[in-house]
Tab-separated table of C-alpha atoms and ligand atoms in Angstrom:
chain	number	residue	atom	x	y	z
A	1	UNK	CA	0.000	0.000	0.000
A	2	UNK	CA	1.305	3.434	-0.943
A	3	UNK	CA	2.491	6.097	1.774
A	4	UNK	CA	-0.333	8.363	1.995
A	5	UNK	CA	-0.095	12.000	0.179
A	6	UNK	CA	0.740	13.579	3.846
A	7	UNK	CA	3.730	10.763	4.551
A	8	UNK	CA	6.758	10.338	3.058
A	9	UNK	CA	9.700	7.304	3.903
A	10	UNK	CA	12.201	8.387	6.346
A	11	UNK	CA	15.436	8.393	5.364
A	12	UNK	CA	18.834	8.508	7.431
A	13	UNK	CA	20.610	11.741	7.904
A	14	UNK	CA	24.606	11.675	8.053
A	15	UNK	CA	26.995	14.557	8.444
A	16	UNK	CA	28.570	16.886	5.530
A	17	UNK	CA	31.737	15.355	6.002
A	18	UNK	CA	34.272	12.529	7.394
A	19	UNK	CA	37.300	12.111	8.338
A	20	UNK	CA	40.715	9.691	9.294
A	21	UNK	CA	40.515	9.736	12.723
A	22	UNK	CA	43.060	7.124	13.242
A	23	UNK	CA	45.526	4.708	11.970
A	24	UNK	CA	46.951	1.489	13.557
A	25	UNK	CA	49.083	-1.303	11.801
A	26	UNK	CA	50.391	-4.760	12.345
A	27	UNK	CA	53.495	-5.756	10.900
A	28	UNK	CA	54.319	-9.643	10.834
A	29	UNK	CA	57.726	-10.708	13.601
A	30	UNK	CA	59.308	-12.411	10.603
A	31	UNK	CA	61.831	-10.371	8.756
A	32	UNK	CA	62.577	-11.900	5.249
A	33	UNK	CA	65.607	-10.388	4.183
A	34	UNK	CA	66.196	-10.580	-0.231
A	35	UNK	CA	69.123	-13.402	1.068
A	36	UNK	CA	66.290	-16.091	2.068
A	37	UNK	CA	64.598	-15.705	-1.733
A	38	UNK	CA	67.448	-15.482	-3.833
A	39	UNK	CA	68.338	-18.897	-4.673
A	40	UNK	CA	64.498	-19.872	-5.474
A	41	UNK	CA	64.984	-17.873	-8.423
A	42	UNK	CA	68.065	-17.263	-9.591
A	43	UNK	CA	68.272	-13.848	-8.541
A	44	UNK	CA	70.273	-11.193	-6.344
A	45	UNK	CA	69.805	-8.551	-3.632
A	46	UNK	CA	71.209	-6.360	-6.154
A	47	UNK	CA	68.923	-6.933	-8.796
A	48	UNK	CA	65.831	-7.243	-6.462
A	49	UNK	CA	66.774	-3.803	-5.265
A	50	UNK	CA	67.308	-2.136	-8.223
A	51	UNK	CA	64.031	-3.437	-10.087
A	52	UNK	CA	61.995	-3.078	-7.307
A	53	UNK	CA	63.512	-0.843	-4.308
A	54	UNK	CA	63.042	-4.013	-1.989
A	55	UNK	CA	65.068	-4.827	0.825
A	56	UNK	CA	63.285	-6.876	3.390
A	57	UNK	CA	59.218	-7.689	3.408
A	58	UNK	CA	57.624	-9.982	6.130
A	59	UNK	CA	56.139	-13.005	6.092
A	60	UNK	CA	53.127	-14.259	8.970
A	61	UNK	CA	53.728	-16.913	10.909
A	62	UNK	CA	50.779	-19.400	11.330
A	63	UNK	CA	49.523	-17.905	14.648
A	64	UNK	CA	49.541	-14.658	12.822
A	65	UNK	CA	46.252	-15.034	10.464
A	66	UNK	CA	44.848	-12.388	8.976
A	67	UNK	CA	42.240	-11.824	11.285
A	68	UNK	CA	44.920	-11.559	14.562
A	69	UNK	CA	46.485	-9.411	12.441
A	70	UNK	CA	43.720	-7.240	11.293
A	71	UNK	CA	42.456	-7.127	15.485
A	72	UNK	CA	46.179	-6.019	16.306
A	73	UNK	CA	46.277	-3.176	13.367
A	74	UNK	CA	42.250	-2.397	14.430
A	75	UNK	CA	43.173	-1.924	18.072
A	76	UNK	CA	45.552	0.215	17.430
A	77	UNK	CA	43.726	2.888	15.135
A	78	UNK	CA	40.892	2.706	17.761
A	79	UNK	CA	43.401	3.807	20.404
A	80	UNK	CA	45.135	6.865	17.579
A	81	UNK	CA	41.318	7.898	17.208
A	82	UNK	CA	40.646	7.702	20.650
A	83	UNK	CA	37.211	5.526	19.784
A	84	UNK	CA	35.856	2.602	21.486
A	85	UNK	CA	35.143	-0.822	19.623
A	86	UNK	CA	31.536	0.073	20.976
A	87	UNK	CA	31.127	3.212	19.057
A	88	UNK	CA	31.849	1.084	15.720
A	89	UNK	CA	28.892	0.504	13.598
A	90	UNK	CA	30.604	-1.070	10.846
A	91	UNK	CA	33.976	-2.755	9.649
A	92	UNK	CA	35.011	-3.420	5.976
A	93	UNK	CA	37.529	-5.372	5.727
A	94	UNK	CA	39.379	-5.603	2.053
A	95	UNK	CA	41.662	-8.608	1.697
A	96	UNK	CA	42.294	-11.042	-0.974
A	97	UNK	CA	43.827	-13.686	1.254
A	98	UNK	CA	40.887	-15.120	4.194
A	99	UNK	CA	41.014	-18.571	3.579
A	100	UNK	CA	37.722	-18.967	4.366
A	101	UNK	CA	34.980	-17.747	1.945
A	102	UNK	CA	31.927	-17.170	4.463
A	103	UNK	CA	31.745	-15.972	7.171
A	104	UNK	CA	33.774	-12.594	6.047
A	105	UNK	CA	36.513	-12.263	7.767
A	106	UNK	CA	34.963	-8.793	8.992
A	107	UNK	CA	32.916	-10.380	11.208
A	108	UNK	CA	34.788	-12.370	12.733
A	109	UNK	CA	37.059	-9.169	13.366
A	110	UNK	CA	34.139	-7.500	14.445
A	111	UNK	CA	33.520	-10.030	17.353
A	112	UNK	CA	36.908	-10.041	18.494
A	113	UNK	CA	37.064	-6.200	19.130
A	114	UNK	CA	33.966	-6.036	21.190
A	115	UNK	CA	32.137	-4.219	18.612
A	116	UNK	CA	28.033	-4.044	19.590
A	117	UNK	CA	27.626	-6.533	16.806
A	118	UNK	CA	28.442	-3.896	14.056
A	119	UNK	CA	27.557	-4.435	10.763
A	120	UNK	CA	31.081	-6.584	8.992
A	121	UNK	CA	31.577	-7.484	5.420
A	122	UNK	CA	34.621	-7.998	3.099
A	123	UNK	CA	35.350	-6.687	0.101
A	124	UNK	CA	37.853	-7.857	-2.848
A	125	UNK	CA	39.778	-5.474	-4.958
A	126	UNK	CA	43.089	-7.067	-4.319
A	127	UNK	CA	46.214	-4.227	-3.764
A	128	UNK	CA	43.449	-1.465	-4.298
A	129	UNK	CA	41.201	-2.689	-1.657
A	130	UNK	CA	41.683	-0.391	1.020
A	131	UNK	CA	41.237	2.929	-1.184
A	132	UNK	CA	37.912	1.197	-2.359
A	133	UNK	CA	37.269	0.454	1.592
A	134	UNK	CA	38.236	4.108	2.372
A	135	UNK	CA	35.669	5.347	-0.396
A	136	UNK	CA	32.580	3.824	1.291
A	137	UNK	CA	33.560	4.068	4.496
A	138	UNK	CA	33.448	8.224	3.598
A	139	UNK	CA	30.364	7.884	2.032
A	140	UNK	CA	28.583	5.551	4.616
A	141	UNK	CA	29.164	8.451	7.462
A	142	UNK	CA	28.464	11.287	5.273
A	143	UNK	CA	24.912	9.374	4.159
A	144	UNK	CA	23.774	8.019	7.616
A	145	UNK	CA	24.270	4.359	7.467
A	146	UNK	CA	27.572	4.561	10.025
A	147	UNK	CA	28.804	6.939	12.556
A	148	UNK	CA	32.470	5.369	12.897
A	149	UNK	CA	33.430	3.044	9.989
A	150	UNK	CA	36.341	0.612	10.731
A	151	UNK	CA	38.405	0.104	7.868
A	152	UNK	CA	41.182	-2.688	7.362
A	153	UNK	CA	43.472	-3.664	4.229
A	154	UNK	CA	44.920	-6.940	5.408
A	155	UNK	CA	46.347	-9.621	3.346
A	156	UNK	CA	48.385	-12.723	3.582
A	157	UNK	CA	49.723	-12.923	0.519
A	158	UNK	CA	52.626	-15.575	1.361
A	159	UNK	CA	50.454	-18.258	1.351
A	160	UNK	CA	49.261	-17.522	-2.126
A	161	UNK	CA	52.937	-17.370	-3.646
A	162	UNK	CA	55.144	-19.516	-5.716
A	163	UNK	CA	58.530	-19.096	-4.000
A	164	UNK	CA	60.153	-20.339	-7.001
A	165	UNK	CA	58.277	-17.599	-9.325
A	166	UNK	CA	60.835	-14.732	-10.486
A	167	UNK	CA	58.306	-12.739	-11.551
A	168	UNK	CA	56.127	-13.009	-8.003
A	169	UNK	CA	58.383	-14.770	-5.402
A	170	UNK	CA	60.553	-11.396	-3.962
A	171	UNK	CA	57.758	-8.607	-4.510
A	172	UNK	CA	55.053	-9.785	-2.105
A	173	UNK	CA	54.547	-9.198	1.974
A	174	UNK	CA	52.402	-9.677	4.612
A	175	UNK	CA	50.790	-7.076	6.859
A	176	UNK	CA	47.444	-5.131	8.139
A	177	UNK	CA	46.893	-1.560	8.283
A	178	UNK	CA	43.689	-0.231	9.982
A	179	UNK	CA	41.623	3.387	10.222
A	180	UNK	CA	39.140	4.911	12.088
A	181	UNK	CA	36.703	6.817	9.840
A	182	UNK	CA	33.855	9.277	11.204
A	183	UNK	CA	32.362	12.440	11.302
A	184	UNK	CA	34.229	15.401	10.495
A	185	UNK	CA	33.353	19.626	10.690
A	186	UNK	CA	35.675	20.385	7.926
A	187	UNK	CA	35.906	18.565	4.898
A	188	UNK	CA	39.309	16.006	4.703
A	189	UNK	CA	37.936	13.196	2.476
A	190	UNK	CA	37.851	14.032	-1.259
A	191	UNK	CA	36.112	12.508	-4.098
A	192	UNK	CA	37.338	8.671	-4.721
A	193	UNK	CA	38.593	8.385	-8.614
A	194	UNK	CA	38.021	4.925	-9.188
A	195	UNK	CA	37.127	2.357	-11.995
A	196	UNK	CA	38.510	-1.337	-13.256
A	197	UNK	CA	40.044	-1.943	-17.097
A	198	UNK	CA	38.757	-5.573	-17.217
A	199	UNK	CA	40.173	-5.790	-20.401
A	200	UNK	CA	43.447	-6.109	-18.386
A	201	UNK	CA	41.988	-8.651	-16.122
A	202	UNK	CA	44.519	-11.430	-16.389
A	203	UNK	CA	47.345	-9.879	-15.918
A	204	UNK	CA	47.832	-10.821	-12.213
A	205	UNK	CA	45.311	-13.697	-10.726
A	206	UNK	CA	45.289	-16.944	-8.856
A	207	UNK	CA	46.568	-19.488	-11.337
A	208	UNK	CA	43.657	-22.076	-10.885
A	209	UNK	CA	39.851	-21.778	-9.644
A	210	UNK	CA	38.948	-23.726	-6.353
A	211	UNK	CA	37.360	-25.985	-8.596
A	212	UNK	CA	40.069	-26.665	-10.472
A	213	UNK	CA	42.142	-27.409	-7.375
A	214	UNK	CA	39.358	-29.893	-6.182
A	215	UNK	CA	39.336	-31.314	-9.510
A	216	UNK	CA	43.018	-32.147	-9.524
A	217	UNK	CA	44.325	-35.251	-8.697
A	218	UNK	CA	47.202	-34.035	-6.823
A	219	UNK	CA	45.887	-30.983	-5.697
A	220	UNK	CA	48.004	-28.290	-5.110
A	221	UNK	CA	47.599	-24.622	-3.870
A	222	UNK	CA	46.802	-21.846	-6.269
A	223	UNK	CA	49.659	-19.401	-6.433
A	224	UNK	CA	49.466	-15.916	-7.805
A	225	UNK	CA	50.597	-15.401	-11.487
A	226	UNK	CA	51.703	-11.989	-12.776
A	227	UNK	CA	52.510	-10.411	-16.389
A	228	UNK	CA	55.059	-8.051	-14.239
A	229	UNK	CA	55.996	-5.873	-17.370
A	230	UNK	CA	52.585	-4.811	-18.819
A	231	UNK	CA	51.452	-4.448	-14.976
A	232	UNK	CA	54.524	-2.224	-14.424
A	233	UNK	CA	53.869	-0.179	-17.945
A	234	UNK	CA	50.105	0.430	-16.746
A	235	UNK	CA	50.553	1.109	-13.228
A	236	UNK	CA	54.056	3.703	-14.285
A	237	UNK	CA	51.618	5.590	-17.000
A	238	UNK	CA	47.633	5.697	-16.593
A	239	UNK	CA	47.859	5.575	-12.492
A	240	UNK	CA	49.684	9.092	-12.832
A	241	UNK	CA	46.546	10.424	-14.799
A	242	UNK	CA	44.404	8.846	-11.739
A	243	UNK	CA	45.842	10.364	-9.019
A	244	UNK	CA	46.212	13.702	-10.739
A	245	UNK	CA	42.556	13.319	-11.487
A	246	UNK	CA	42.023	12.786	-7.773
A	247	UNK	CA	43.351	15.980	-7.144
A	248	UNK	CA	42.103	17.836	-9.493
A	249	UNK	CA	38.241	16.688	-8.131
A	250	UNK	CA	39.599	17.572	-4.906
A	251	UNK	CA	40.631	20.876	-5.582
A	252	UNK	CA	44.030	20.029	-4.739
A	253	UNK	CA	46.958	21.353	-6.683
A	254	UNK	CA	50.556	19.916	-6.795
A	255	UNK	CA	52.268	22.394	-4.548
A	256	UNK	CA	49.507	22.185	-1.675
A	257	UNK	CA	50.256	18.671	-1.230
A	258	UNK	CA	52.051	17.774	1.844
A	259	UNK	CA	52.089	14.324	1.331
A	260	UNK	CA	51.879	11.489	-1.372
A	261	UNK	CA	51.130	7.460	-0.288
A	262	UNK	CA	50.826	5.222	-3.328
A	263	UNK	CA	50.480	1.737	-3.378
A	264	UNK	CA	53.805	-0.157	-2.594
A	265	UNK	CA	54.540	-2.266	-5.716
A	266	UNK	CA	57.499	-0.909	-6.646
A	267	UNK	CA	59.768	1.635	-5.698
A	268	UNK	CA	60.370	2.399	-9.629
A	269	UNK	CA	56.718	2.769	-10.174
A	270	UNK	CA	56.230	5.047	-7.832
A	271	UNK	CA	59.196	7.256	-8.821
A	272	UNK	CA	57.586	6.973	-12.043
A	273	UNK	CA	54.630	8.419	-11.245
A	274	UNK	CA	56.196	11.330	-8.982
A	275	UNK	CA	58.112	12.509	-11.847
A	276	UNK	CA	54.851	12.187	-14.539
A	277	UNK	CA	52.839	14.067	-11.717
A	278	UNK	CA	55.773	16.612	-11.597
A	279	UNK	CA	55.669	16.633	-7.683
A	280	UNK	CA	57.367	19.276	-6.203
A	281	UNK	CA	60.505	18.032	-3.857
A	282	UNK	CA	58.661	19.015	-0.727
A	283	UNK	CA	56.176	16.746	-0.970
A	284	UNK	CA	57.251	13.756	0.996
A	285	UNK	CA	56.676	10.288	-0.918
A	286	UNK	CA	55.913	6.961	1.422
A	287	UNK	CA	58.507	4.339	0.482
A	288	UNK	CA	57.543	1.416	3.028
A	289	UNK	CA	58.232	-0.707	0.249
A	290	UNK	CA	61.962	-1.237	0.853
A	291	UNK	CA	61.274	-2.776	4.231
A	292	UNK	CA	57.562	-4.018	3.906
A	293	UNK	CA	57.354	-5.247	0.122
A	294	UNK	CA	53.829	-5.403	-1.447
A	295	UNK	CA	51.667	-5.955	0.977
A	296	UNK	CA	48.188	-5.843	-1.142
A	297	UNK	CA	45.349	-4.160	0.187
A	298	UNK	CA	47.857	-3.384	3.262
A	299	UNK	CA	50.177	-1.567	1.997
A	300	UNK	CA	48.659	2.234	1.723
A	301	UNK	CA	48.022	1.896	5.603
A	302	UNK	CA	50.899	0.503	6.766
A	303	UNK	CA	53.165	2.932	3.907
A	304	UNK	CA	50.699	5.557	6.010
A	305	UNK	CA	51.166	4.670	9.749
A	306	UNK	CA	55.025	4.809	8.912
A	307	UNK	CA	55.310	7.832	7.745
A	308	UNK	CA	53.096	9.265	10.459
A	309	UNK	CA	55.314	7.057	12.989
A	310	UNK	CA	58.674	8.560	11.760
A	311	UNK	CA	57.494	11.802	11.803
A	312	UNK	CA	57.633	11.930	7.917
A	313	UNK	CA	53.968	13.237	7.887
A	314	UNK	CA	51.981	15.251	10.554
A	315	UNK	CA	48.710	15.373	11.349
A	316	UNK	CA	46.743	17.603	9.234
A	317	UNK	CA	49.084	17.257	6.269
A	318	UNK	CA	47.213	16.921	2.820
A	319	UNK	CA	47.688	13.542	1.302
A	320	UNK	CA	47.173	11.909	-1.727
A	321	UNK	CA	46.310	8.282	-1.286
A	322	UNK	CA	46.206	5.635	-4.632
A	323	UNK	CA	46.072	2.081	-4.509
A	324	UNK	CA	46.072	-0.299	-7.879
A	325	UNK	CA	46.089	-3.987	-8.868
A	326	UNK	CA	44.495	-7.267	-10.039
A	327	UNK	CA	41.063	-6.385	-11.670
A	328	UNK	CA	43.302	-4.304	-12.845
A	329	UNK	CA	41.241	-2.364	-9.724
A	330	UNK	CA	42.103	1.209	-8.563
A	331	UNK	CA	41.000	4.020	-6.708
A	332	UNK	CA	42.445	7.184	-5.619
A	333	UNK	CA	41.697	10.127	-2.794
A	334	UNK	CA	42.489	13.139	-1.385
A	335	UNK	CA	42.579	13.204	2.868
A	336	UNK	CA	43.269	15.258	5.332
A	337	UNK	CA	45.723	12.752	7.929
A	338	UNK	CA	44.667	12.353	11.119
B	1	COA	N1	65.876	-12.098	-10.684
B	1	COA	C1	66.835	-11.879	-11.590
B	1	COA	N2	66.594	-11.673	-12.905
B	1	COA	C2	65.303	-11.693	-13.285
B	1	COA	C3	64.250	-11.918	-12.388
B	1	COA	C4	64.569	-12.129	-11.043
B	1	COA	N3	63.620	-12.328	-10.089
B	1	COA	N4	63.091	-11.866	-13.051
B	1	COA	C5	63.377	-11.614	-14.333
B	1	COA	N5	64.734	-11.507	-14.477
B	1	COA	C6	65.485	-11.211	-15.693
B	1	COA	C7	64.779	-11.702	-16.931
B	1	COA	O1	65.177	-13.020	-17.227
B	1	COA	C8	65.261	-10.715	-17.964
B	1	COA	O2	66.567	-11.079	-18.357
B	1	COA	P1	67.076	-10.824	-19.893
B	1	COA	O3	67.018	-9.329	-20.086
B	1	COA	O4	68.454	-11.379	-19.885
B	1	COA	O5	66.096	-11.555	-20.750
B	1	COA	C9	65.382	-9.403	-17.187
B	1	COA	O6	65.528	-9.774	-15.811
B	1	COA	C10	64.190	-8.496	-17.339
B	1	COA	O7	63.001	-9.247	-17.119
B	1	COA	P2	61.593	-8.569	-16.985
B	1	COA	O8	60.571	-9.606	-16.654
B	1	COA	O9	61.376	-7.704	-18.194
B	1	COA	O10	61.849	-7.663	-15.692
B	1	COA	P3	61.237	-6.261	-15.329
B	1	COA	O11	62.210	-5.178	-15.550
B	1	COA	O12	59.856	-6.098	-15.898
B	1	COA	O13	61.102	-6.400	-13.745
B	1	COA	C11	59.379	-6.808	-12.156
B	1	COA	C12	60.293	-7.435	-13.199
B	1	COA	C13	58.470	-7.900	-11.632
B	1	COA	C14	60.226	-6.223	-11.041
B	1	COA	C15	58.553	-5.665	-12.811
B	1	COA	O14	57.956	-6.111	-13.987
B	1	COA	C16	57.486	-5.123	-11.926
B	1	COA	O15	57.762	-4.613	-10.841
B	1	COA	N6	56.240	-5.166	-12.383
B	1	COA	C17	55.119	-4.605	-11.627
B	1	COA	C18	54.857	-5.488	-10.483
B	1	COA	C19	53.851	-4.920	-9.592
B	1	COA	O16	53.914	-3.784	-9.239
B	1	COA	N7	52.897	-5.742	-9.207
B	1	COA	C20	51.939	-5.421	-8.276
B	1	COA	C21	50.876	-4.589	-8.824
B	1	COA	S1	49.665	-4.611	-7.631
């Protein structure tokens, strides 16, 4: 039956804007220096570090899953935001690597932090996760459905690579990076920039379905294959045009920027993209990828909790955030850091 002419639906009513109100990151105990990988594949420290800008990543031990290590990273940005699990009315996780396909691993994180039963889901956009996370999360508080979002970029990535792959077996690392999102009086979350080329859709996925494992005699696990040079050509070229687009929808020019986090796939990359962007040399450019390697839908957090840790960035710099990867998936934004 229709509403009658003097009734209309209510609808929820959020704030005009949201912020970062916290960061918090877990980073596994297990240094992997490029010495343990080498002989897999025929390779060097030398070379790894001069094609890629890696030095050391870190791999998680079994105890450290990725929902421990999503609780540890969580608990911390609650603690930077000064929020309690309570106050959370909804956590999005992005990760490629829960083992388990239902429940989300969300939930499950939810639980464990005490949250009032908040609302949990996962999403999968691989290394661009968390800037897709990020983008709802900002749009959830500003239209009502959330008052403090919960945001994690987690993965596990070890367990999903061939350590005898040169193309895969040095780049990738494991980690979670977490933020608080909520309310905000001033705006300090600008327009996402996001979109997929699916026409570029194999150029890094899981080698074999599930079902194909199942249907395997000896089954084995699927490993993550990547076409490394087209990836690198894409990422070094049109991500440059996305995060200058970000900008640009922010209002945001070049020289007001304070701060600049891509996504940690490679140190040449992102170099690349600096110099096509034309940044100017103040702006300080995260680099966690020497130490951390790729760490998926981690490694904008984690790249961001560093720099904020080592005093590289300050709260209330202006940052431009831009994750990419398998989909090929990206998104880009403007913040204000917390
Ligand atoms: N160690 C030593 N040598 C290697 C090697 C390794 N791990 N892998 C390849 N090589 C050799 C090749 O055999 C080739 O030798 P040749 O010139 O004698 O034929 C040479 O290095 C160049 O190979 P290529 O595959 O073209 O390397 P590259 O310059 O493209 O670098 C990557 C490889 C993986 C570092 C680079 O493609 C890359 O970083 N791609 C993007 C990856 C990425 O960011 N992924 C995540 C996106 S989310």
């Amino acid at each position: 039956m229709p509403l009658d002419g003097s009734r209309t639906l209510q609808v929820a009513e959020g704030t005009s804007y949201a912020r970062i109100l916290g960061v918090g990151a877990y980073r596994p105990r297990r240094i992997v220096p490029n010495s343990e990988v080498v002989d897999a594949i025929d390779s060097s420290d030398e070379w790894i570090q001069q094609r890629s800008g890696i030095r050391n990543r870190r791999w998680a031990a079994d105890d450290e899953t990725v929902e421990m290590m999503s609780v540890e990273a969580s608990r911390a940005a609650l603690a930077h935001a000064g929020i309690d699990a309570r106050q959370v009315d909804c956590v999005v996780v992005a990760t490629v690597s829960h083992m388990l396909n239902l429940p989300s691993a969300a939930s499950a994180i939810a639980h464990e932090l005490g949250t009032e039963q908040a609302a949990a889901f996962d999403i999968a956009a691989a290394c661009a996760g968390f800037c897709h996370a990020l983008a709802l999360a900002n749009d959830m508080v500003r239209a009502g459905s959330a008052r403090h979002v919960l945001v994690v970029g987690v993965d596990k990535l070890s367990t999903m690579t061939d350590r005898t792959d040169r193309g895969t077996a040095f780049i990738f690392g494991d980690g979670a990076g977490a933020v608080v999102v909520g309310p905000s009086e001033t705006p300090a979350i600008g327009p996402v920039v996001w979109g997929s080329d699916g026409e570029q859709y194999d150029l890094i996925r899981q080698d074999k379905s599930w079902t194909d494992v199942l249907a395997d005699d000896d089954p084995t696990y699927p490993f993550m294959t990547m076409q490394g040079s087209a990836v690198f050509r894409w990422a070094s070229f049109t991500m440059a045009k996305t995060a200058q687009q970000a900008l640009d929808r922010a209002g945001v020019k070049a020289d007001e920027l304070d701060v600049f986090i891509p996504h940690q796939a490679n140190m040449r990359i992102t170099n690349a993209m600096a110099r096509s962007m034309k940044l100017p040399e103040h702006v300080r450019i995260a680099r966690d990828i020497a130490e951390q390697g790729n760490t998926s839908a981690a490694s904008v957090p984690l790249a961001l909790e560093r720099m904020l840790a080592e005093g590289e960035a300050a709260s209330g710099d202006v940052a431009l955030m831009i994750a990419f990867g398998a989909g090929l998936a990206y998104a880009a934004q403007v913040v204000v850091l917390p």
